[in-house]
Amino acid sequence: RLLALLGIGAAFPPLRDDVRVVDLRIYPIKSCGGISLKSSRMAPTGLEMDRVAAVVDGNGRIQTQRLRRRLAAIQPSLDPDTGIMTLA
């Protein structure tokens, strides 16, 4: 009952018929470049392989583009057959 009062789990309005996905993208490493996909499986946390890794400093603190703008230049790619990620 509390969840209903807070609006959590409330029914969503029906989707419009003219809505379509034009670009599906994941970001395997937080704050780095993304990968366009034709399809994706869902994981409990969202799209599979989205934000599964992060860059950390020597103290274990996650680095973001707010702190390190050059992270945007890191471009991951995934081999769909092996699941191996490479960085460029």
PDB file of C-alpha atoms in Angstrom:
ATOM      1  CA  ARG A   1       0.000   0.000   0.000  1.00  0.00           C
ATOM      2  CA  LEU A   2       2.856   2.387   0.809  1.00  0.00           C
ATOM      3  CA  LEU A   3       4.357   1.832  -2.647  1.00  0.00           C
ATOM      4  CA  ALA A   4       1.045   2.761  -4.267  1.00  0.00           C
ATOM      5  CA  LEU A   5       0.844   5.942  -2.179  1.00  0.00           C
ATOM      6  CA  LEU A   6       4.344   6.886  -3.321  1.00  0.00           C
ATOM      7  CA  GLY A   7       3.457   6.155  -6.948  1.00  0.00           C
ATOM      8  CA  ILE A   8       5.960   3.304  -7.157  1.00  0.00           C
ATOM      9  CA  GLY A   9       4.738   0.396  -9.235  1.00  0.00           C
ATOM     10  CA  ALA A  10       1.818   2.405 -10.543  1.00  0.00           C
ATOM     11  CA  ALA A  11       0.495   1.500 -13.972  1.00  0.00           C
ATOM     12  CA  PHE A  12       2.181   3.256 -16.859  1.00  0.00           C
ATOM     13  CA  PRO A  13       0.108   4.881 -19.598  1.00  0.00           C
ATOM     14  CA  PRO A  14      -0.094   2.835 -22.808  1.00  0.00           C
ATOM     15  CA  LEU A  15       2.695   3.365 -25.340  1.00  0.00           C
ATOM     16  CA  ARG A  16       1.913   5.311 -28.455  1.00  0.00           C
ATOM     17  CA  ASP A  17       1.990   3.419 -31.750  1.00  0.00           C
ATOM     18  CA  ASP A  18       4.346   5.925 -33.398  1.00  0.00           C
ATOM     19  CA  VAL A  19       7.211   5.543 -30.900  1.00  0.00           C
ATOM     20  CA  ARG A  20      10.275   3.691 -32.175  1.00  0.00           C
ATOM     21  CA  VAL A  21      13.861   3.134 -31.077  1.00  0.00           C
ATOM     22  CA  VAL A  22      16.309   4.679 -33.544  1.00  0.00           C
ATOM     23  CA  ASP A  23      19.568   3.997 -31.670  1.00  0.00           C
ATOM     24  CA  LEU A  24      20.247   1.408 -29.003  1.00  0.00           C
ATOM     25  CA  ARG A  25      23.530   1.995 -27.225  1.00  0.00           C
ATOM     26  CA  ILE A  26      25.377   0.573 -24.243  1.00  0.00           C
ATOM     27  CA  TYR A  27      28.308   2.011 -22.324  1.00  0.00           C
ATOM     28  CA  PRO A  28      30.245  -1.003 -20.969  1.00  0.00           C
ATOM     29  CA  ILE A  29      32.705   1.238 -19.092  1.00  0.00           C
ATOM     30  CA  LYS A  30      31.160   4.100 -17.129  1.00  0.00           C
ATOM     31  CA  SER A  31      32.006   7.504 -18.657  1.00  0.00           C
ATOM     32  CA  CYS A  32      33.716   6.008 -21.749  1.00  0.00           C
ATOM     33  CA  GLY A  33      32.450   5.690 -25.324  1.00  0.00           C
ATOM     34  CA  GLY A  34      29.328   3.755 -26.226  1.00  0.00           C
ATOM     35  CA  ILE A  35      28.565   0.869 -28.559  1.00  0.00           C
ATOM     36  CA  SER A  36      25.570   0.909 -30.928  1.00  0.00           C
ATOM     37  CA  LEU A  37      23.559  -2.304 -30.976  1.00  0.00           C
ATOM     38  CA  LYS A  38      20.853  -3.770 -33.187  1.00  0.00           C
ATOM     39  CA  SER A  39      19.395  -5.634 -30.195  1.00  0.00           C
ATOM     40  CA  SER A  40      20.184  -6.403 -26.584  1.00  0.00           C
ATOM     41  CA  ARG A  41      19.120  -8.753 -23.845  1.00  0.00           C
ATOM     42  CA  MET A  42      17.866  -7.379 -20.560  1.00  0.00           C
ATOM     43  CA  ALA A  43      19.705  -8.048 -17.313  1.00  0.00           C
ATOM     44  CA  PRO A  44      18.283  -7.417 -13.835  1.00  0.00           C
ATOM     45  CA  THR A  45      20.071  -4.038 -13.836  1.00  0.00           C
ATOM     46  CA  GLY A  46      19.140  -2.924 -17.375  1.00  0.00           C
ATOM     47  CA  LEU A  47      20.622  -3.649 -20.777  1.00  0.00           C
ATOM     48  CA  GLU A  48      23.130  -6.507 -20.767  1.00  0.00           C
ATOM     49  CA  MET A  49      26.779  -5.309 -20.571  1.00  0.00           C
ATOM     50  CA  ASP A  50      25.783  -1.690 -19.845  1.00  0.00           C
ATOM     51  CA  ARG A  51      28.107  -0.047 -17.317  1.00  0.00           C
ATOM     52  CA  VAL A  52      29.629  -3.288 -16.065  1.00  0.00           C
ATOM     53  CA  ALA A  53      33.058  -1.692 -15.467  1.00  0.00           C
ATOM     54  CA  ALA A  54      34.504   1.616 -14.336  1.00  0.00           C
ATOM     55  CA  VAL A  55      37.882   3.357 -14.289  1.00  0.00           C
ATOM     56  CA  VAL A  56      39.171   3.874 -10.741  1.00  0.00           C
ATOM     57  CA  ASP A  57      42.048   5.883  -9.325  1.00  0.00           C
ATOM     58  CA  GLY A  58      44.787   4.579  -7.010  1.00  0.00           C
ATOM     59  CA  ASN A  59      42.437   4.925  -4.036  1.00  0.00           C
ATOM     60  CA  GLY A  60      39.646   2.923  -5.672  1.00  0.00           C
ATOM     61  CA  ARG A  61      37.448   5.953  -6.421  1.00  0.00           C
ATOM     62  CA  ILE A  62      35.426   5.770  -9.633  1.00  0.00           C
ATOM     63  CA  GLN A  63      36.520   8.358 -12.189  1.00  0.00           C
ATOM     64  CA  THR A  64      33.923  10.112 -14.366  1.00  0.00           C
ATOM     65  CA  GLN A  65      34.035  12.510 -17.297  1.00  0.00           C
ATOM     66  CA  ARG A  66      33.341  15.312 -14.833  1.00  0.00           C
ATOM     67  CA  LEU A  67      36.726  14.575 -13.282  1.00  0.00           C
ATOM     68  CA  ARG A  68      38.570  13.171 -16.323  1.00  0.00           C
ATOM     69  CA  ARG A  69      37.292  14.522 -19.643  1.00  0.00           C
ATOM     70  CA  ARG A  70      39.680  12.272 -21.591  1.00  0.00           C
ATOM     71  CA  LEU A  71      37.652   9.191 -20.613  1.00  0.00           C
ATOM     72  CA  ALA A  72      35.298  10.108 -23.467  1.00  0.00           C
ATOM     73  CA  ALA A  73      38.076   9.231 -25.935  1.00  0.00           C
ATOM     74  CA  ILE A  74      38.243   5.605 -24.729  1.00  0.00           C
ATOM     75  CA  GLN A  75      36.237   3.496 -27.185  1.00  0.00           C
ATOM     76  CA  PRO A  76      35.368  -0.031 -26.069  1.00  0.00           C
ATOM     77  CA  SER A  77      34.300  -2.741 -28.496  1.00  0.00           C
ATOM     78  CA  LEU A  78      32.816  -6.146 -27.721  1.00  0.00           C
ATOM     79  CA  ASP A  79      33.302  -9.385 -29.616  1.00  0.00           C
ATOM     80  CA  PRO A  80      29.816 -10.956 -29.531  1.00  0.00           C
ATOM     81  CA  ASP A  81      31.191 -14.479 -29.967  1.00  0.00           C
ATOM     82  CA  THR A  82      33.796 -14.433 -27.211  1.00  0.00           C
ATOM     83  CA  GLY A  83      32.510 -11.635 -24.963  1.00  0.00           C
ATOM     84  CA  ILE A  84      35.988 -10.089 -24.995  1.00  0.00           C
ATOM     85  CA  MET A  85      36.135  -6.306 -24.666  1.00  0.00           C
ATOM     86  CA  THR A  86      38.946  -4.335 -26.291  1.00  0.00           C
ATOM     87  CA  LEU A  87      39.742  -0.652 -25.874  1.00  0.00           C
ATOM     88  CA  ALA A  88      40.946   1.849 -28.439  1.00  0.00           C
TER      89      ALA A  88
END
